[in-house]
Coordinates of C-alpha atoms in Angstrom, one line a residue:
V1 CA -86.0 -88.1 -33.5
A2 CA -84.8 -91.2 -35.2
K3 CA -83.4 -89.5 -38.3
C4 CA -81.5 -86.6 -36.3
I5 CA -79.4 -89.9 -34.6
E6 CA -79.2 -91.7 -38.2
I7 CA -77.6 -88.7 -39.8
G8 CA -75.8 -87.2 -36.3
L9 CA -74.2 -90.9 -35.3
P10 CA -72.1 -91.1 -38.7
E11 CA -71.0 -87.7 -38.5
L12 CA -69.9 -87.8 -35.0
I13 CA -67.8 -91.2 -36.3
L14 CA -66.3 -89.2 -39.1
M15 CA -65.1 -86.4 -36.7
I16 CA -63.4 -88.6 -34.9
I17 CA -61.8 -91.0 -37.8
F18 CA -60.3 -87.0 -38.8
T19 CA -59.2 -85.7 -35.9
Q20 CA -57.2 -88.8 -34.6

């Protein structure tokens, strides 16, 4: 579960940055 969050969280942040 921790690995999923570890990969998913930066991906989510990058997604937010690129959409702005």
